[in-house]
Short mmCIF file of C-alpha atoms in Angstrom, two decimals:
data_model
loop_
_atom_site.label_atom_id
_atom_site.label_comp_id
_atom_site.label_asym_id
_atom_site.label_seq_id
_atom_site.Cartn_x
_atom_site.Cartn_y
_atom_site.Cartn_z
CA LEU A 1 -0.02 0.04 0.00
CA THR A 2 2.73 2.47 0.99
CA CYS A 3 4.73 1.88 -2.13
CA CYS A 4 1.71 2.34 -4.38
CA ALA A 5 0.89 5.54 -2.53
CA ASN A 6 3.93 7.20 -4.04
CA TRP A 7 2.08 7.58 -7.30
CA GLY A 8 -0.71 9.43 -5.44
CA ILE A 9 1.34 12.36 -4.21
CA ASN A 10 2.81 15.56 -5.56
CA GLY A 11 5.01 17.77 -3.41
CA HIS A 12 6.03 20.26 -6.08
CA LEU A 13 6.10 23.88 -4.84
CA SER A 14 3.62 24.94 -7.55
CA LEU A 15 0.95 23.04 -5.54
CA GLU A 16 1.02 25.82 -2.99
CA ASP A 17 -1.08 27.85 -5.34
CA ILE A 18 -3.27 25.11 -6.73
CA ASN A 19 -3.90 22.83 -3.79
CA PRO A 20 -1.78 23.49 -0.67
CA PHE A 21 -3.67 20.86 1.27
CA LEU A 22 -2.61 18.20 -1.25
CA ARG A 23 1.02 19.39 -1.13
CA ARG A 24 1.21 19.16 2.66
CA ASN A 25 -0.32 15.73 2.62
CA SER A 26 2.11 14.67 -0.16
CA VAL A 27 5.13 15.79 1.82
CA VAL A 28 3.83 13.96 4.97
CA THR A 29 3.22 10.79 3.04
CA ALA A 30 6.71 10.93 1.40
CA ILE A 31 8.34 11.42 4.78
CA TYR A 32 6.42 8.52 6.33
CA ASN A 33 7.27 6.29 3.45
CA TYR A 34 10.92 7.18 3.89
CA PHE A 35 10.58 6.31 7.53
CA GLY A 36 8.97 2.96 6.71
CA TYR A 37 11.39 1.81 4.01
CA SER A 38 14.72 3.46 4.87
CA ALA A 39 14.58 4.12 8.63
CA PHE A 40 12.46 1.43 10.18
CA SER A 41 14.94 -1.40 9.83
CA ARG A 42 17.56 0.65 11.54
CA PHE A 43 15.92 -0.09 14.83
CA PHE A 44 16.24 -3.89 14.38
CA LYS A 45 19.64 -4.12 15.98
CA GLU A 46 18.55 -2.43 19.15
CA TRP A 47 15.25 -4.35 19.28
CA GLU A 48 17.27 -7.61 19.01
CA LYS A 49 19.43 -6.46 21.98
CA GLN A 50 16.26 -5.72 23.95
CA GLY A 51 14.79 -9.17 23.21
CA LEU A 52 11.94 -7.78 21.20
CA LEU A 53 13.14 -9.43 18.02
CA SER A 54 15.04 -12.73 17.61
CA GLU A 55 18.47 -12.84 15.96
CA GLY A 56 18.74 -12.31 12.23
CA TRP A 57 16.50 -9.36 11.65
CA ASN A 58 19.40 -6.89 11.58
CA THR A 59 22.03 -8.89 9.69
CA LYS A 60 19.83 -10.78 7.23
CA ASN A 61 17.34 -7.94 6.78
CA PRO A 62 14.27 -10.06 5.88
CA PHE A 63 11.97 -7.03 6.21
CA LEU A 64 13.47 -5.16 3.25
CA LYS A 65 13.76 -8.37 1.22
CA CYS A 66 10.00 -8.87 1.83
CA VAL A 67 9.15 -5.26 0.84
CA ASN A 68 11.30 -5.42 -2.32
CA GLN A 69 9.72 -8.69 -3.32
CA GLY A 70 6.28 -7.04 -3.04
CA ILE A 71 7.44 -4.14 -5.17
CA LYS A 72 8.82 -6.53 -7.74
CA ASP A 73 5.67 -8.67 -7.90
CA GLY A 74 3.29 -5.70 -8.18
CA ILE A 75 -0.45 -5.85 -7.56
CA GLY A 76 -2.38 -8.66 -9.10
CA GLN A 77 -5.90 -8.47 -10.56
CA HIS A 78 -8.36 -8.74 -7.67
CA GLY A 79 -11.77 -7.98 -9.14
CA ASN A 80 -13.27 -11.06 -7.42
CA ILE A 81 -12.93 -9.17 -4.08
CA VAL A 82 -16.57 -8.19 -4.64
CA ASP A 83 -17.51 -11.79 -3.78
CA LEU A 84 -16.65 -10.91 -0.16
CA ILE A 85 -19.12 -8.03 0.11
CA PRO A 86 -21.92 -10.12 1.73
CA TYR A 87 -19.51 -11.33 4.38
CA SER A 88 -17.21 -8.30 5.15
CA ARG A 89 -18.32 -4.92 6.42
CA PHE A 90 -14.95 -3.53 5.45
CA VAL A 91 -14.97 -4.89 1.92
CA LYS A 92 -18.44 -3.53 1.40
CA PHE A 93 -17.31 -0.17 2.52
CA ILE A 94 -14.12 -0.12 0.41
CA VAL A 95 -15.76 -1.23 -2.82
CA LYS A 96 -18.53 1.38 -2.53
CA VAL A 97 -16.29 4.20 -1.43
CA ARG A 98 -13.70 3.51 -4.14
CA MET A 99 -16.41 4.27 -6.73
CA ILE A 100 -17.37 7.45 -4.92
CA PHE A 101 -13.70 8.39 -4.60
CA MET A 102 -12.92 7.88 -8.31
CA ASP A 103 -16.03 9.74 -9.40
CA GLU A 104 -15.19 12.77 -7.20
CA PHE A 105 -11.58 12.67 -8.27
CA ALA A 106 -12.57 12.92 -11.90
CA LYS A 107 -14.64 16.03 -11.09
CA HIS A 108 -11.71 17.68 -9.26
CA LYS A 109 -8.80 16.28 -11.25
CA ASP A 110 -7.50 19.74 -12.22
CA GLN A 111 -6.67 20.35 -8.55
CA PHE A 112 -4.59 17.08 -8.33
CA PRO A 113 -1.99 17.40 -11.14
CA GLY A 114 0.34 14.45 -11.49
CA ILE A 115 -1.80 12.23 -9.27
CA ASP A 116 -2.87 8.71 -10.10
CA GLY A 117 -6.41 8.22 -8.69
CA GLU A 118 -6.03 4.55 -7.77
CA ALA A 119 -2.75 5.20 -5.96
CA PHE A 120 -4.31 8.17 -4.28
CA PHE A 121 -7.17 6.00 -3.00
CA VAL A 122 -4.73 3.39 -1.77
CA GLY A 123 -2.51 5.90 0.08
CA THR A 124 -5.38 7.61 1.79
CA VAL A 125 -8.55 5.62 2.40
CA LEU A 126 -7.15 2.09 2.17
CA HIS A 127 -3.86 2.60 4.06
CA SER A 128 -5.42 4.52 7.00
CA LEU A 129 -8.20 1.94 7.53
CA ASP A 130 -5.67 -0.90 7.23
CA HIS A 131 -3.88 0.49 10.25
CA CYS A 132 -7.17 1.12 12.07
CA LEU A 133 -8.26 -2.43 11.55
CA LEU A 134 -5.06 -3.70 13.14
CA GLU A 135 -5.67 -1.51 16.12
CA TRP A 136 -9.38 -2.40 16.47
CA ASN A 137 -8.95 -6.12 15.95
CA LEU A 138 -5.80 -6.70 18.01
CA ASP A 139 -6.32 -5.30 21.47
CA ASP A 140 -3.09 -6.83 22.87
CA PRO A 141 0.05 -7.29 20.80
CA LEU A 142 1.01 -10.29 22.95
CA TRP A 143 -1.88 -12.25 21.35
CA LEU A 144 0.47 -12.78 18.43
CA ASP A 145 2.36 -16.09 18.90
CA VAL A 146 6.07 -15.56 18.35
CA ASP A 147 6.69 -19.30 19.02
CA ASP A 148 4.64 -20.42 16.07
CA PRO A 149 6.94 -22.49 13.73
CA LYS A 150 5.57 -21.01 10.58
CA PHE A 151 4.42 -17.49 11.40
CA GLY A 152 6.50 -16.70 14.55
CA LYS A 153 8.83 -14.28 12.79
CA MET A 154 5.95 -12.34 11.40
CA ALA A 155 4.39 -12.24 14.84
CA GLU A 156 7.53 -10.72 16.26
CA LEU A 157 7.36 -7.77 13.91
CA GLY A 158 3.60 -7.64 14.24
CA ARG A 159 3.84 -7.07 17.95
CA ILE A 160 6.14 -4.14 17.42
CA VAL A 161 4.04 -2.65 14.62
CA ARG A 162 0.83 -2.97 16.71
CA ALA A 163 2.46 -1.44 19.81
CA GLY A 164 4.06 1.54 18.15
CA PHE A 165 2.92 2.23 14.63
CA VAL A 166 -0.87 1.94 14.12
CA GLU A 167 -2.55 4.29 16.58
CA ASP A 168 -3.10 7.93 15.71
CA VAL A 169 -0.20 10.26 16.23
CA PRO A 170 -1.17 12.73 18.98
CA PHE A 171 -0.97 16.51 19.15
CA LEU A 172 -1.01 17.20 15.37
CA TYR A 173 -1.41 20.85 14.46
CA PHE A 174 -3.27 20.23 11.22
CA ASN A 175 -6.29 18.20 10.08
CA ARG A 176 -5.34 14.98 8.29
CA ARG A 177 -8.86 13.49 7.97
CA PHE A 178 -11.38 13.58 5.23
CA LYS A 179 -13.78 14.45 8.00
CA GLY A 180 -13.54 18.19 8.75
CA SER A 181 -11.71 19.04 5.54
CA ASP A 182 -13.06 22.13 3.72
CA HIS A 183 -11.62 21.04 0.41
CA PRO A 184 -14.60 20.13 -1.89
CA PHE A 185 -13.11 16.77 -2.96
CA TYR A 186 -12.41 15.40 0.52
CA LYS A 187 -15.56 16.94 1.91
CA SER A 188 -17.77 15.29 -0.73
CA VAL A 189 -16.06 11.90 -0.42
CA TYR A 190 -16.46 11.95 3.39
CA GLU A 191 -20.14 12.93 3.31
CA LYS A 192 -21.02 10.14 0.94
CA ALA A 193 -18.81 7.59 2.68
CA ALA A 194 -20.32 8.46 6.06
CA LYS A 195 -23.75 7.34 4.81
CA ILE A 196 -22.27 3.95 4.13
CA ASP A 197 -20.38 3.47 7.38
CA LYS A 198 -19.58 6.46 9.59
CA LYS A 199 -17.01 4.72 11.76
CA PHE A 200 -14.87 3.90 8.75
CA ALA A 201 -15.46 7.28 7.16
CA ASP A 202 -14.47 9.14 10.29
CA ASN A 203 -11.04 7.39 10.25
CA MET A 204 -10.11 8.03 6.62
CA ASP A 205 -6.79 9.91 6.53
CA THR A 206 -5.75 12.22 3.73
CA CYS A 207 -2.13 11.15 3.89
CA ILE A 208 0.04 8.33 5.30
CA ILE A 209 0.77 9.56 8.80
CA LYS A 210 1.08 6.32 10.87
#
């Protein structure tokens, strides 16, 4: 999600006149993507010393290998996700809101130069709710079984991510939600999304910021 989001941002200075809200969101997303790809793994050595991670994370760097493999593989066709709509509140919301998002994006595209609509949706609505779902569905990071023979390594990293990287960053001086934005695009998407599922709509971020 985070890699795809890079095609949904534009931090050029000219955006200050066209859409300053988009430029700020783009800069924030770019910084957080840098943190995630280039800076996150720098903590592994210390986390190994503290016993939060087992040996090998720092020297073998499986995290970046996994991310790079995902980048290489790309995103496969997934149109059959609609089959899950009757069984998933989240999928129902995402499928419906994506159509709203793309329709509104087409109406306001002149205010989003250089932005790919699909990547924009992924880096805002989809990414923010992905983090929210991890927070809402996993109350305690220790529920993840680090001793599992197949998924234990993933559980180690999952514990750290859940404990420190999914909840909202406090004390922000600017709005980063669709909710409360006075920009016509974000405002319209939020109002329509809230009619589908207000809890999800209230937590849609306008940038990657966690």
